[in-house]
Amino acid sequence: MSTGSFSQTIQQARGRLGDHAELQKPFLESDILAATLDLAGNITYITEELAKITGWSSDELIGRNVVDTFYGSNESQVKNEQFTVLRSHPNLFNAFNTQIVHKNGQEIDLKLNAIGIGEPLDVSFSIVIIAEDISEQERLNKAKNFYVAISKLSLQAKNLDDLYPKIFAELNKVIECKNYFIALYDEAEQPQIIRFPYLKDKFISGSSASRPADKGLTEYAIKKGMPLLLNKQEIEQMCEDGLIVAKGAIPELWMGVPLIGNEQSIGVIAVQSYSDSSRYSTLDLSFLDFASSQIAMAIEIVRTQYQLEYQKARLNSIFESSSQLLWSMNTNFELTSFNKTYYNEVFNQETDGLQILESGSDASLSYEQFWQAKYRIVTSGKYLNFEMQSLRNGSTIAWYEVHLSPIYDAENNISEISGMANNITSVKKTEQALKDGAKQFKNIFESIQDLYFKCDLDGRLKLVSPSVQTLLGFEQNEVLNTNINDYFLFNTRLK
């Protein structure tokens, strides 16, 4: 019923009722949610439709005080802010939203339109109330607010330990949460463990726990994969039937729904009451079921973010501690990242006048010309591997083995260039030293006056000095692979 409809109804009430209380009953005997109160706030009449919403019968409510019956701890606030105004100003149209307490303890959201009929000091004075049940509307608003809040938390939470208490703080705005937990389960894990990363329970100390997976109610809910609202008798019966094994104290009411992430159950979120078997309703179960998808998504997002941050930190550690030069450039050939090794070898090097000579090339290029030429090739989609030496005034400063690769974005466009280089100066120096040693040995070998030779265990000559021609008259090629015994005179004493 809209506010305009309320106003029309109240005006009709004023016109039809006037100061005649006996005319109130026929007006109120309709399908609207309505009631009348006397000067003290006692219910003098209530429609069955309104009584039904409160969980009471109309006969039970007649004569009861509206504040004492429906407001409990909010009694003084209601008296002062709402009904006192009507007593003082009987012709004032008073519209407000309020929350009353159902007979079973549940809260009901109502929109009330009320007006005082008659004189405040007259015994016939009445307050006429016409109500609209806006519980579903309020629940939708709370669901929307919860959805927005959880979405923000998933982006703002630093880690799961930061996320869990904030989830229940938001959930508590809609459903009373005094005893609750989040349970996570990985079927692939061996041995299988039920982990409770966040819980609050009057019988359990601490805010987290874990235990081997068994036949608990939590495992039952995970395997069922559906929302469950169970009272103590139902849980005890399940224990007797062997469906579950009780783990700790059995609550008066247990409400839990599976957490579904990546199309599989990753756990359960549950709330429970140890004192009130009517604390939660099917509407609460529906909301928790709705909320569970957002909660599971938030857990997966934060968990993934944490894993990414961990991998990022790990890769950064490897990146920074690597002995290789690592760097990246954008397509404008501007540095976007580099490690300490790159910084120490490149930034501490004066590039003015520096020449680069690629292995196998005869012409050197300036530092800038060389790298821009290489980067242009890579931006065309090619991968490059090459060796190069940096020269200053014709002298080698360092040798590098370089690998350049294009980096593609999500649309398969080249967005950056990755570079990796090894300083191979010491390797090149060793190679050169070996070459110089071999050359020196060759010079000595070829100039030796005495006969030098090398043969295998069978006596076949494998190496012989050029002096063999001077001493024996044979060419080197003639002697190689012949047996050394062919060049000794036979002597029985030596034999």
XYZ file of C-alpha atoms in Angstrom:
495
model
C 0.000 0.000 0.000
C 1.516 3.355 -1.024
C 1.732 6.452 1.209
C -1.036 8.033 -0.870
C -3.260 5.006 -0.244
C -2.493 5.228 3.472
C -3.494 8.887 3.496
C -6.752 8.152 1.714
C -7.501 5.308 4.102
C -6.835 7.513 7.128
C -9.032 10.283 5.730
C -11.753 7.704 5.164
C -11.286 6.551 8.730
C -11.600 10.083 10.035
C -14.740 10.702 7.975
C -16.397 7.401 8.820
C -15.355 7.042 12.433
C -15.530 10.541 13.798
C -15.785 10.257 17.556
C -17.914 7.100 17.462
C -15.900 4.103 18.602
C -18.771 1.757 17.804
C -18.229 2.477 14.114
C -14.593 1.390 14.218
C -15.220 -2.334 14.122
C -17.063 -2.497 10.768
C -14.324 -0.379 9.184
C -11.575 -2.553 10.563
C -13.296 -5.811 9.612
C -11.681 -5.802 6.179
C -8.636 -7.324 4.546
C -6.339 -4.467 5.512
C -3.790 -4.706 8.330
C -5.324 -2.499 11.009
C -5.845 -2.075 14.754
C -7.120 0.425 17.304
C -5.507 1.410 20.602
C -6.894 3.223 23.635
C -5.273 6.153 25.385
C -2.940 3.835 27.352
C -1.772 2.013 24.208
C -3.820 -1.131 24.849
C -5.156 -2.969 21.802
C -8.923 -2.581 21.587
C -9.331 -4.154 18.193
C -7.072 -5.836 15.595
C -7.807 -7.478 12.280
C -7.010 -11.153 11.868
C -4.645 -10.298 9.001
C -2.471 -8.087 11.224
C -2.649 -10.510 14.171
C -1.522 -13.358 11.909
C 1.622 -11.444 10.883
C 2.612 -11.047 14.534
C 2.192 -14.746 15.351
C -0.642 -14.082 17.802
C -4.398 -14.523 17.434
C -6.646 -11.484 17.617
C -8.245 -12.805 20.826
C -4.813 -13.108 22.468
C -3.943 -9.533 21.573
C -7.131 -7.741 22.684
C -6.334 -5.864 25.890
C -2.555 -6.294 25.594
C -0.348 -3.228 25.566
C 1.105 -2.708 22.104
C 4.463 -1.490 23.386
C 4.952 -4.269 25.933
C 3.884 -6.924 23.410
C 5.735 -5.853 20.292
C 8.662 -3.664 21.264
C 10.364 -5.108 24.325
C 13.633 -3.260 24.936
C 12.585 -0.410 22.642
C 9.593 0.429 24.838
C 10.683 3.858 26.042
C 11.819 4.933 22.588
C 8.515 3.944 20.996
C 6.420 5.582 23.700
C 8.344 8.816 23.526
C 8.777 9.099 19.773
C 5.528 7.781 18.382
C 2.449 7.284 20.525
C 3.040 10.204 22.906
C 2.871 12.504 19.893
C -0.505 11.094 18.941
C -1.936 11.509 22.423
C -0.895 15.153 22.481
C -1.959 15.898 18.923
C -4.911 13.655 18.097
C -5.518 15.102 14.649
C -1.892 14.664 13.550
C -1.342 12.165 10.763
C 1.699 10.127 11.841
C 3.507 7.840 9.358
C 6.650 5.911 10.247
C 8.555 2.669 9.690
C 9.088 0.434 12.664
C 10.221 -3.015 13.705
C 8.064 -5.161 15.948
C 8.916 -8.494 17.531
C 7.060 -11.602 16.352
C 5.757 -13.984 18.972
C 8.663 -16.344 18.189
C 11.229 -13.561 18.570
C 11.669 -12.734 14.897
C 11.711 -9.089 13.882
C 9.056 -7.827 11.462
C 9.366 -4.621 9.480
C 6.145 -2.601 9.233
C 5.164 0.711 7.760
C 2.573 2.293 10.057
C 0.112 5.100 9.448
C -1.647 6.205 12.613
C -4.044 8.962 13.656
C -5.700 9.903 16.903
C -9.515 9.958 16.813
C -11.293 12.043 19.450
C -10.118 14.164 22.351
C -7.022 12.956 24.265
C -8.722 13.257 27.656
C -11.915 11.551 26.493
C -12.286 7.863 27.342
C -13.412 7.281 23.761
C -10.092 8.469 22.387
C -8.602 5.935 19.975
C -5.498 5.596 17.875
C -6.237 3.976 14.528
C -3.279 2.147 12.978
C -3.112 0.902 9.402
C -0.018 -1.161 8.624
C 1.879 -2.519 5.662
C 4.272 -5.465 5.982
C 7.522 -4.253 4.393
C 9.677 -7.132 5.703
C 10.382 -8.448 2.224
C 11.231 -4.981 0.947
C 13.575 -4.410 3.880
C 15.111 -7.817 3.358
C 15.781 -6.995 -0.287
C 17.349 -3.695 0.731
C 19.526 -5.469 3.278
C 20.478 -8.081 0.687
C 21.477 -5.328 -1.727
C 23.502 -3.544 0.950
C 25.139 -6.833 1.937
C 26.032 -7.576 -1.684
C 27.662 -4.158 -2.092
C 29.480 -4.441 1.255
C 30.917 -7.908 0.502
C 31.992 -6.788 -2.979
C 33.928 -3.926 -1.408
C 35.428 -6.199 1.243
C 36.701 -8.628 -1.394
C 38.680 -5.789 -2.941
C 39.776 -4.075 0.260
C 40.615 -6.994 2.574
C 44.348 -7.513 3.008
C 43.997 -11.242 3.616
C 41.486 -13.886 4.726
C 42.086 -13.182 8.418
C 41.051 -9.606 7.723
C 38.053 -10.663 5.617
C 36.297 -13.207 7.875
C 35.326 -10.970 10.834
C 34.116 -8.266 8.460
C 31.881 -10.787 6.674
C 30.098 -11.669 9.913
C 29.885 -8.013 10.929
C 27.899 -7.390 7.743
C 25.903 -10.609 8.108
C 24.945 -9.665 11.658
C 23.140 -6.610 10.287
C 20.619 -8.987 8.716
C 20.786 -12.212 10.744
C 21.679 -12.452 14.412
C 25.121 -14.067 14.613
C 26.253 -15.067 18.097
C 27.598 -18.546 17.347
C 28.919 -19.051 13.844
C 31.730 -20.450 11.737
C 33.214 -20.756 8.293
C 34.469 -24.247 7.436
C 36.705 -24.924 4.425
C 37.331 -28.312 2.862
C 39.542 -29.525 0.017
C 38.547 -32.975 -1.217
C 41.891 -33.431 -2.958
C 43.857 -32.828 0.236
C 45.313 -35.900 1.918
C 44.684 -36.564 4.706
C 41.323 -34.823 4.463
C 40.935 -31.994 6.966
C 38.041 -29.736 7.923
C 39.486 -26.316 8.664
C 37.611 -23.655 10.599
C 39.575 -20.506 9.758
C 37.060 -18.335 11.607
C 34.559 -19.273 14.296
C 32.827 -18.012 17.391
C 31.247 -20.561 19.715
C 30.348 -20.328 23.381
C 31.770 -23.830 23.939
C 35.004 -23.377 21.974
C 37.910 -21.156 22.916
C 39.842 -19.495 20.151
C 38.756 -18.146 16.786
C 40.014 -20.973 14.548
C 40.315 -24.749 14.631
C 40.711 -27.840 12.478
C 39.993 -31.560 12.722
C 40.145 -34.656 10.517
C 37.194 -34.957 8.159
C 34.648 -37.419 9.534
C 30.855 -37.713 9.682
C 30.146 -34.376 11.309
C 27.207 -32.137 10.501
C 29.567 -29.844 8.607
C 30.722 -32.667 6.321
C 27.083 -33.725 5.850
C 26.165 -30.198 4.716
C 29.125 -30.091 2.321
C 28.205 -33.413 0.717
C 24.506 -32.536 0.525
C 25.383 -29.272 -1.193
C 22.134 -27.609 -0.155
C 20.912 -25.173 2.542
C 19.947 -26.830 5.840
C 17.871 -25.574 8.777
C 17.838 -28.211 11.536
C 16.570 -28.169 15.106
C 18.057 -30.136 17.981
C 15.595 -33.032 17.672
C 16.369 -33.441 13.968
C 20.115 -33.412 14.606
C 19.782 -35.997 17.395
C 17.692 -38.196 15.102
C 20.365 -37.971 12.388
C 22.920 -39.109 14.978
C 20.721 -42.072 15.941
C 20.289 -42.987 12.275
C 24.062 -42.989 11.796
C 23.995 -40.184 9.245
C 26.262 -37.993 11.329
C 28.392 -38.085 14.458
C 27.916 -35.222 16.910
C 30.969 -33.016 17.282
C 30.631 -31.041 20.504
C 27.433 -29.578 21.968
C 24.271 -29.932 19.870
C 22.585 -26.539 19.288
C 18.871 -25.865 19.581
C 18.930 -24.665 15.972
C 21.583 -25.024 13.262
C 21.494 -23.188 9.938
C 24.160 -23.734 7.311
C 24.660 -23.412 3.569
C 27.478 -24.651 1.309
C 30.083 -22.252 -0.058
C 30.389 -22.870 -3.785
C 33.565 -21.671 -5.492
C 34.650 -22.526 -9.028
C 31.547 -24.729 -9.387
C 32.453 -26.955 -6.449
C 31.823 -26.908 -2.728
C 34.732 -25.382 -0.850
C 33.087 -25.399 2.567
C 30.149 -24.241 4.690
C 29.037 -21.089 6.455
C 26.797 -21.744 9.455
C 25.123 -19.926 12.347
C 23.586 -21.658 15.344
C 21.652 -20.960 18.519
C 22.141 -22.872 21.757
C 19.119 -21.289 23.457
C 16.352 -20.513 20.946
C 14.918 -23.119 18.592
C 12.989 -20.453 16.668
C 15.829 -17.977 16.250
C 16.135 -18.519 12.502
C 13.443 -18.919 9.856
C 13.289 -20.164 6.275
C 13.596 -16.507 5.205
C 16.884 -16.320 7.097
C 17.987 -19.535 5.392
C 17.113 -18.044 1.990
C 19.133 -14.938 2.758
C 22.122 -16.944 3.999
C 21.927 -19.041 0.833
C 22.002 -15.846 -1.247
C 24.821 -14.435 0.868
C 26.890 -17.624 0.625
C 27.585 -17.140 -3.083
C 28.925 -13.644 -2.407
C 30.933 -14.867 0.570
C 32.431 -17.772 -1.421
C 33.315 -15.385 -4.233
C 34.924 -12.963 -1.783
C 36.944 -15.794 -0.201
C 38.125 -16.983 -3.617
C 39.035 -13.432 -4.699
C 41.008 -12.683 -1.526
C 42.616 -16.142 -1.601
C 43.632 -15.637 -5.241
C 44.913 -12.134 -4.497
C 47.002 -13.498 -1.644
C 48.429 -16.242 -3.855
C 49.200 -13.705 -6.582
C 50.881 -11.411 -4.074
C 52.901 -14.339 -2.767
C 53.944 -15.371 -6.274
C 54.704 -11.765 -7.116
C 56.902 -11.425 -4.021
C 58.602 -14.720 -4.843
C 59.235 -13.713 -8.448
C 60.462 -10.283 -7.341
C 62.894 -11.982 -4.983
C 64.190 -14.189 -7.805
C 64.201 -11.210 -10.166
C 66.210 -9.017 -7.801
C 68.644 -11.679 -6.630
C 69.427 -13.057 -10.084
C 73.006 -12.794 -11.328
C 71.581 -12.211 -14.812
C 70.701 -8.793 -16.173
C 66.886 -8.654 -16.412
C 64.877 -5.764 -17.814
C 61.820 -4.815 -19.858
C 61.117 -1.998 -22.311
C 57.905 -0.573 -23.715
C 57.456 -0.120 -27.453
C 58.895 3.390 -27.158
C 62.105 1.744 -25.927
C 61.684 3.138 -22.414
C 62.648 1.034 -19.418
C 59.649 -0.302 -17.478
C 61.498 -2.589 -15.053
C 65.001 -3.808 -14.235
C 66.791 -5.705 -11.495
C 69.794 -4.762 -9.376
C 72.260 -6.600 -11.593
C 71.091 -4.597 -14.609
C 71.341 -1.386 -12.598
C 74.846 -2.154 -11.358
C 76.190 -3.041 -14.808
C 74.302 -0.568 -17.009
C 73.550 2.509 -14.927
C 77.058 2.548 -13.478
C 78.491 2.469 -16.999
C 79.192 5.588 -19.052
C 77.523 4.952 -22.439
C 78.890 8.005 -24.254
C 81.513 6.793 -26.701
C 80.656 3.159 -26.002
C 80.616 0.884 -29.047
C 78.830 -2.446 -29.380
C 80.172 -5.238 -31.581
C 77.997 -8.292 -32.162
C 79.745 -11.636 -32.404
C 80.295 -12.503 -36.080
C 80.031 -8.874 -37.198
C 82.871 -6.711 -38.432
C 81.263 -3.327 -37.780
C 80.531 -1.863 -34.376
C 77.653 0.531 -33.609
C 77.108 3.148 -30.959
C 75.364 1.945 -27.803
C 72.061 3.629 -28.704
C 72.102 2.619 -32.392
C 72.787 -1.025 -31.542
C 69.966 -1.457 -29.017
C 67.331 0.452 -30.966
C 68.045 -1.718 -34.003
C 67.631 -4.864 -31.896
C 64.436 -3.633 -30.195
C 62.848 -2.758 -33.554
C 63.385 -6.325 -34.729
C 61.757 -7.706 -31.574
C 58.716 -5.405 -31.907
C 58.065 -7.131 -35.234
C 57.520 -10.388 -33.310
C 60.944 -11.996 -33.556
C 63.019 -13.540 -30.760
C 66.721 -12.683 -30.697
C 69.708 -14.521 -29.173
C 73.187 -13.160 -29.713
C 76.592 -12.495 -28.164
C 78.045 -8.987 -28.064
C 80.972 -7.110 -26.635
C 81.086 -3.516 -25.474
C 84.173 -1.588 -26.562
C 85.725 1.679 -25.522
C 88.638 3.065 -27.509
C 88.939 -0.328 -29.172
C 89.341 -2.227 -25.892
C 86.812 -4.796 -24.724
C 85.005 -3.852 -21.522
C 82.629 -6.795 -21.283
C 81.038 -9.678 -23.197
C 77.313 -10.519 -22.917
C 75.040 -13.324 -24.076
C 71.666 -11.652 -24.743
C 68.085 -12.943 -25.185
C 65.311 -10.563 -26.285
C 61.621 -11.573 -26.475
C 58.348 -9.790 -27.301
C 55.668 -9.592 -24.570
C 52.069 -9.881 -25.774
C 48.991 -8.386 -24.089
C 45.524 -9.949 -23.782
C 44.653 -8.813 -27.310
C 47.796 -10.453 -28.732
C 49.511 -7.139 -29.378
C 53.161 -6.621 -28.482
C 53.169 -4.292 -25.485
C 56.695 -4.732 -24.133
C 60.085 -6.330 -24.710
C 61.773 -8.546 -22.138
C 65.525 -8.735 -21.960
C 67.897 -11.164 -20.265
C 71.673 -11.111 -20.455
C 74.542 -13.062 -18.946
C 77.914 -11.469 -18.436
C 80.222 -13.957 -20.150
C 83.389 -11.885 -19.985
C 85.202 -14.442 -17.812
C 84.167 -17.250 -20.189
C 85.476 -15.323 -23.171
C 88.736 -14.584 -21.369
C 89.148 -18.275 -20.611
C 88.443 -19.187 -24.239
C 90.978 -16.631 -25.398
C 93.542 -17.914 -22.906
C 93.071 -21.449 -24.237
C 93.450 -20.220 -27.798
C 96.589 -18.319 -26.897
C 97.963 -21.400 -25.092
C 97.222 -23.647 -28.044
C 98.901 -21.219 -30.399
C 101.927 -20.983 -28.159
C 102.128 -24.785 -27.917
C 101.872 -25.044 -31.689
C 104.724 -22.591 -32.168
C 106.910 -24.501 -29.674
C 105.911 -27.851 -31.149
C 106.730 -26.810 -34.702
C 110.088 -25.268 -33.809
C 111.423 -28.087 -31.622
C 114.707 -29.624 -32.931
C 114.372 -32.971 -31.241
C 111.888 -35.566 -32.370
C 108.634 -35.407 -30.453
C 105.897 -37.975 -30.938
C 102.801 -39.434 -29.288
C 101.392 -42.909 -29.826
C 98.504 -44.996 -28.476
C 98.855 -48.200 -26.422
C 99.140 -50.279 -29.586
C 102.103 -48.237 -30.769
C 100.322 -46.301 -33.530
C 101.723 -42.825 -33.969
C 99.131 -40.122 -33.412
C 101.312 -37.034 -33.255
C 104.841 -36.317 -34.506
C 106.874 -33.123 -34.670
C 107.907 -31.604 -38.056
C 111.548 -32.417 -37.158
C 110.832 -36.012 -38.273
C 111.617 -34.922 -41.812
C 115.024 -33.535 -40.836
C 115.947 -36.478 -38.630
C 114.407 -39.432 -40.507
C 113.552 -38.039 -43.924
C 109.826 -38.815 -43.601
C 106.956 -36.365 -44.099
C 104.629 -36.033 -41.094
C 101.709 -37.505 -43.074
C 103.768 -40.556 -43.966
C 104.494 -41.398 -40.329
C 101.069 -40.792 -38.741
C 99.087 -43.979 -37.955
C 102.060 -46.232 -38.601
C 103.486 -48.432 -35.839
C 106.444 -47.048 -33.939
C 108.159 -50.464 -34.034
C 108.658 -49.955 -37.756
C 111.282 -47.301 -36.986
C 113.453 -49.243 -34.511
C 116.234 -51.670 -35.542
C 115.547 -55.204 -34.251
C 117.762 -55.984 -31.275
C 117.375 -59.246 -29.377
C 118.852 -57.769 -26.274
C 116.309 -54.963 -26.303
C 113.556 -57.394 -27.081
